[in-house]
XYZ file of C-alpha atoms in Angstrom:
360
model
C -31.062 -62.094 -24.022
C -32.499 -59.811 -21.236
C -29.591 -60.918 -18.983
C -26.982 -60.268 -21.723
C -28.770 -56.757 -22.282
C -28.639 -56.378 -18.487
C -25.187 -56.995 -18.248
C -24.221 -54.964 -21.341
C -25.944 -51.958 -19.494
C -24.154 -52.719 -16.348
C -20.717 -52.629 -18.125
C -21.510 -49.445 -19.720
C -22.812 -47.669 -16.586
C -19.609 -48.736 -14.953
C -17.469 -47.862 -17.810
C -18.985 -44.350 -17.622
C -18.690 -43.960 -14.137
C -15.146 -44.555 -14.108
C -14.570 -42.571 -17.213
C -16.159 -39.546 -15.764
C -14.391 -39.936 -12.385
C -10.789 -40.069 -14.147
C -8.732 -37.033 -13.830
C -8.013 -35.171 -16.934
C -4.885 -36.410 -18.778
C -3.204 -33.242 -17.988
C -3.606 -33.785 -14.250
C -1.943 -37.357 -14.541
C 0.973 -35.963 -16.289
C 4.082 -34.914 -14.370
C 4.815 -31.250 -14.235
C 7.245 -29.774 -16.848
C 8.848 -26.260 -17.493
C 7.250 -24.808 -20.452
C 8.999 -21.298 -20.312
C 11.978 -19.416 -18.644
C 13.229 -15.812 -18.334
C 16.115 -14.791 -19.045
C 15.609 -16.989 -22.034
C 17.802 -20.265 -22.658
C 21.310 -19.133 -23.901
C 19.782 -15.479 -23.782
C 22.672 -12.732 -23.475
C 22.567 -9.162 -21.968
C 20.453 -10.027 -19.018
C 20.014 -7.162 -16.579
C 22.267 -7.235 -13.564
C 18.864 -6.997 -11.646
C 17.220 -9.760 -13.341
C 14.532 -11.930 -11.612
C 14.832 -15.502 -12.854
C 11.705 -17.134 -13.423
C 9.988 -20.430 -14.908
C 6.418 -21.492 -15.887
C 5.099 -24.725 -14.954
C 2.794 -26.726 -17.360
C 0.364 -27.144 -14.286
C -0.003 -26.134 -10.730
C 2.691 -27.072 -8.448
C 2.755 -27.447 -4.680
C 4.236 -24.464 -2.943
C 5.911 -26.342 -0.354
C 8.093 -28.078 -2.907
C 9.332 -24.754 -4.618
C 12.199 -23.469 -2.572
C 15.879 -22.472 -2.212
C 16.881 -26.202 -2.649
C 14.707 -27.016 -5.735
C 15.221 -23.515 -7.498
C 18.884 -22.544 -7.554
C 21.033 -20.262 -9.464
C 24.873 -20.508 -9.767
C 27.480 -18.315 -11.511
C 31.275 -18.675 -11.662
C 31.243 -20.197 -8.253
C 29.948 -23.532 -7.475
C 28.167 -22.060 -4.322
C 24.620 -21.147 -5.214
C 23.702 -17.327 -5.607
C 21.798 -16.159 -2.301
C 18.172 -15.046 -3.392
C 14.507 -15.630 -2.422
C 12.220 -17.948 -4.144
C 8.610 -17.302 -4.606
C 5.532 -19.066 -6.189
C 2.649 -16.925 -7.764
C -0.706 -17.021 -6.386
C -1.772 -19.478 -9.046
C 0.911 -21.943 -8.324
C 2.083 -21.923 -12.029
C 5.354 -19.608 -12.072
C 8.130 -19.406 -9.804
C 10.606 -16.703 -9.335
C 14.357 -16.424 -8.057
C 15.187 -13.097 -6.928
C 18.828 -12.536 -6.241
C 19.643 -10.732 -2.816
C 22.222 -8.638 -4.733
C 23.121 -7.712 -8.317
C 24.457 -10.296 -10.583
C 28.201 -10.092 -11.978
C 28.401 -8.641 -15.335
C 29.374 -10.528 -18.572
C 28.984 -13.786 -16.619
C 27.306 -17.008 -17.604
C 24.705 -18.203 -15.028
C 22.946 -21.331 -14.761
C 19.597 -21.910 -13.217
C 18.357 -25.417 -12.060
C 14.825 -26.580 -11.185
C 15.033 -30.163 -9.528
C 12.732 -33.067 -9.298
C 12.019 -32.058 -5.866
C 9.197 -29.757 -7.385
C 5.953 -31.406 -7.345
C 2.213 -31.094 -8.398
C -0.713 -30.955 -6.069
C -0.937 -34.646 -6.265
C 2.728 -35.180 -5.052
C 3.852 -36.140 -8.631
C 7.414 -34.816 -9.218
C 8.763 -33.337 -12.275
C 9.733 -36.042 -14.817
C 13.353 -34.644 -14.960
C 15.498 -31.671 -13.603
C 15.534 -28.517 -15.884
C 18.706 -26.817 -16.364
C 19.213 -23.819 -18.648
C 21.987 -20.798 -18.699
C 22.151 -17.461 -19.796
C 24.634 -14.386 -19.867
C 24.476 -11.161 -18.237
C 25.156 -7.788 -19.687
C 26.787 -4.796 -17.803
C 23.846 -2.717 -16.812
C 20.943 -3.121 -14.692
C 17.360 -2.409 -15.626
C 16.312 0.823 -14.164
C 12.505 1.477 -13.047
C 11.148 4.459 -15.085
C 9.434 7.476 -13.483
C 5.646 6.639 -13.181
C 3.413 8.468 -15.735
C 1.489 11.300 -14.207
C -2.260 11.056 -14.792
C -3.257 14.359 -13.683
C -6.794 14.645 -13.030
C -7.461 11.758 -15.212
C -6.694 9.832 -12.131
C -9.895 10.957 -10.578
C -11.644 8.331 -12.550
C -11.600 4.747 -12.969
C -13.114 4.845 -16.302
C -12.580 7.690 -18.637
C -13.744 7.966 -22.285
C -14.351 10.344 -24.979
C -17.218 8.849 -26.950
C -19.162 6.342 -24.795
C -19.117 3.979 -21.818
C -21.552 0.917 -21.971
C -22.237 -2.175 -19.821
C -24.327 -5.172 -19.942
C -24.858 -7.970 -17.389
C -24.220 -7.387 -13.529
C -21.275 -5.235 -13.552
C -19.814 -3.569 -10.541
C -17.427 -0.446 -10.587
C -15.677 0.988 -7.664
C -14.721 4.617 -8.796
C -15.842 7.526 -10.742
C -16.920 7.102 -14.566
C -16.470 10.074 -16.854
C -17.387 10.444 -20.588
C -16.539 13.910 -22.582
C -17.174 15.375 -25.118
C -19.958 12.950 -25.389
C -23.260 13.596 -23.645
C -24.967 11.621 -20.710
C -26.828 9.672 -23.328
C -23.705 7.899 -24.273
C -23.369 6.322 -20.880
C -25.516 3.173 -21.332
C -26.495 0.186 -19.201
C -26.010 1.712 -15.857
C -29.679 3.024 -15.140
C -28.071 6.000 -13.723
C -29.948 8.850 -11.754
C -29.287 12.484 -12.216
C -28.253 14.454 -8.882
C -30.610 17.107 -7.800
C -27.838 19.668 -8.975
C -27.575 18.020 -12.209
C -23.671 17.982 -11.753
C -23.366 14.143 -11.741
C -25.529 10.942 -11.555
C -25.313 7.949 -9.417
C -26.029 4.142 -10.229
C -26.659 0.988 -8.037
C -23.712 -0.644 -9.849
C -21.068 2.139 -9.439
C -19.608 2.916 -6.007
C -18.859 6.553 -7.185
C -20.382 9.030 -9.502
C -20.799 9.210 -13.265
C -19.941 12.397 -15.222
C -20.867 13.609 -18.630
C -20.152 16.722 -20.868
C -23.727 17.903 -20.918
C -24.231 18.070 -17.146
C -24.153 21.235 -15.278
C -21.401 23.298 -14.652
C -18.484 23.021 -13.400
C -18.773 19.189 -14.705
C -18.108 20.112 -18.444
C -15.031 22.007 -17.830
C -13.675 19.576 -15.338
C -14.024 16.815 -17.617
C -12.466 18.487 -20.550
C -9.426 18.898 -18.378
C -9.551 15.262 -17.238
C -9.627 14.093 -21.044
C -6.711 16.445 -21.652
C -4.696 15.028 -18.932
C -5.505 11.423 -20.198
C -4.056 12.425 -23.655
C -1.146 14.001 -22.104
C -0.373 11.032 -19.930
C -0.656 8.730 -23.248
C 1.675 11.023 -24.922
C 4.129 10.639 -21.917
C 3.916 7.039 -21.798
C 4.283 6.748 -25.657
C 7.302 9.091 -25.704
C 9.723 7.395 -23.217
C 12.790 6.499 -25.019
C 15.639 4.015 -24.727
C 13.727 0.867 -23.522
C 15.246 -1.828 -21.367
C 13.370 -4.531 -23.458
C 12.676 -4.196 -27.087
C 10.076 -6.572 -28.771
C 10.353 -8.887 -26.092
C 8.961 -12.368 -27.281
C 8.083 -10.944 -30.617
C 5.008 -9.530 -29.117
C 4.004 -12.598 -27.191
C 4.614 -12.491 -23.380
C 2.577 -15.324 -22.396
C 3.701 -17.129 -19.353
C 6.473 -14.677 -18.604
C 7.730 -12.893 -15.235
C 8.764 -9.253 -16.156
C 10.826 -6.932 -13.794
C 10.237 -3.235 -13.734
C 11.398 -1.275 -16.795
C 10.254 0.301 -20.078
C 9.028 -2.265 -22.539
C 8.272 -1.379 -26.315
C 6.923 -3.380 -29.042
C 6.561 -2.221 -32.779
C 3.599 -4.798 -33.081
C 0.522 -5.831 -30.950
C 0.989 -7.599 -27.718
C -0.730 -11.089 -27.001
C -0.837 -12.754 -23.599
C -2.471 -16.288 -23.704
C -1.148 -17.471 -20.457
C -0.695 -16.006 -16.963
C 1.931 -13.200 -16.610
C 3.639 -12.080 -13.424
C 5.023 -8.501 -12.667
C 7.790 -9.059 -9.968
C 8.920 -5.832 -8.285
C 8.597 -3.761 -5.086
C 5.897 -1.308 -3.994
C 7.973 1.744 -5.691
C 8.767 0.039 -9.017
C 7.147 1.130 -12.294
C 6.433 -0.837 -15.548
C 5.597 0.915 -18.787
C 4.642 -0.945 -21.677
C 4.850 0.754 -25.073
C 2.306 -1.233 -27.493
C 2.330 -0.004 -31.148
C -0.817 -2.242 -32.007
C -3.407 -3.990 -30.066
C -3.342 -5.377 -26.612
C -4.978 -9.025 -26.703
C -5.635 -10.777 -23.439
C -7.053 -14.453 -23.701
C -9.940 -15.752 -21.950
C -9.137 -16.697 -18.374
C -5.632 -15.309 -18.251
C -4.338 -13.479 -15.234
C -1.922 -11.018 -14.781
C -0.421 -11.340 -11.257
C 1.761 -9.093 -8.947
C 4.382 -10.309 -7.007
C 7.045 -8.618 -4.345
C 4.750 -5.990 -3.382
C 4.125 -4.481 -6.898
C 1.072 -1.965 -6.980
C -1.294 -1.788 -9.922
C -1.116 1.983 -9.934
C 2.526 1.893 -10.919
C 1.817 -0.386 -14.121
C 1.085 1.435 -17.395
C 0.005 -0.185 -20.710
C 0.166 2.344 -23.497
C -1.827 0.655 -26.387
C -2.061 2.393 -29.791
C -4.553 0.188 -31.120
C -7.456 -1.427 -29.079
C -7.376 -3.261 -25.787
C -9.566 -6.516 -25.460
C -9.491 -8.458 -22.181
C -11.065 -11.965 -22.696
C -13.739 -13.544 -20.806
C -12.788 -14.063 -17.054
C -9.611 -12.485 -17.564
C -8.101 -10.915 -14.485
C -5.795 -7.727 -15.259
C -3.933 -5.209 -13.487
C -2.878 -1.568 -14.226
C -3.735 1.591 -16.012
C -4.741 1.078 -19.652
C -4.098 4.310 -21.688
C -5.587 3.439 -24.920
C -5.717 5.548 -28.139
C -8.735 3.696 -29.209
C -11.138 1.437 -27.520
C -11.098 -0.809 -24.486
C -13.291 -3.883 -24.190
C -13.794 -5.916 -21.249
C -15.570 -9.379 -22.328
C -17.862 -11.125 -20.086
C -16.630 -11.620 -16.456
C -13.336 -10.072 -17.101
C -11.804 -8.155 -13.851
C -9.558 -5.065 -13.882
C -7.822 -3.642 -11.111
C -6.579 -0.349 -12.342
C -8.057 2.247 -14.694
C -9.592 2.067 -18.345
C -8.815 5.555 -19.823
C -9.837 5.236 -23.619
C -9.694 8.028 -26.341
C -12.792 6.489 -27.696
C -15.007 4.176 -25.786
C -14.959 1.814 -22.857
C -17.226 -1.401 -23.350
C -18.075 -3.646 -20.176
C -20.076 -6.969 -19.705
C -20.649 -8.259 -16.322
C -17.316 -6.881 -15.155
C -15.845 -5.851 -11.996
C -13.568 -2.852 -12.493
C -11.848 -1.355 -9.233
C -9.556 1.744 -9.034
C -6.202 1.082 -7.258
C-alpha cells in the first residue's frame, strides 16, 4: 500500500509539473487575423487609406513584410507601400506610397509566411477586398487648448489620487479650492501662489491661492471649455459611427471621427500617421478603455495631435496605456496602474490611482 501511495504521489507530482509548464492553449494555436481595416467588402474607403490587420496573438516582426502583406488593385502588380508592425506585435499596417485609385476594388493578402514568436505560421492565407471612394480623408486642424495647454491635469471640481502616482506637468483645479486636491501631500510655496508635491514634477494650483493664480485658472478653465466646444463642433466627419462604437483592434488614420454613442476599446488600437497629422474623436456618451488595453502610435504620430472629445465620462481600465488629449464634459477616471501620455482636462473631476501621467 505504501509503495502504491508513493507511486500515486509521484504520478501526481509529475503530472502537475508538466501541466504547470505547458504553454497556454492560445500560445499553441496558429496566429489568425481577427479584424481588418478597411472592412471586408467595405465601400467608400478614402484614397489615402492605411490598410491594417490585427492578429490573434503576437507575431514575429521579421515575418511581416512586403512579401507576406500585399495589396493589389486593377493591376496584378502589387501596390507599392511600406509594411510596419506595431510595438506590441499584434497589428500590421500597409501604407501605400501614393494615393489609391478612386472607385476601384483592392485586394489585400496576408500569407502563411507570417509566423508567431514560436515560428508557428498562420494556418491559412487571409484575403479580403474593399472598394475605394473618390476622396481622401483630410487631417483636420488641431484643437487650440489656449492656456489650458499649460496643465497636464485641469479640473473644475476636484483632482484626487491614491497609491503611488507620478505626474509630469502642472495640475490645476478651479473654481474648487486647494482642499479639493487630495492625495498629493502638497506643500504651499512661500508666495501662496502654488504648491509642490513629491509625486508631481510641476506645480499644483487652486482657485483659493494668492493672486494671480485665481484669475489665471479662470482663464485656463474657460480655454478648456472653448477647446471642448471647438472639438465637439467640427462638422463633416470623415468617419461616422465606425464599428458601431467599438473600435477595438483597429488602426485609425488621421481625420474627424464622430459617434452618436459611447466608444468602447477592448483590444489595442493603433493611430497611424505622421507628426503633423491630427485625429479628433467626437464621442456623444462615455469613452471606456478596458483593462490592459494600449493605444499605440505609428508613423511618427504625436499624442498632442490627438483629441478625444467626450460628452460622458472617460474611464481608463487598470494598466491601460492611453495617448492623447482628453477633453471631457464630466469626469476622467484612471484606474489602478493606467498610464496617460497626454492631458486630462475635465469639466468635473479627475481621479487617479497609482498612475503615470505625462504631458506630451
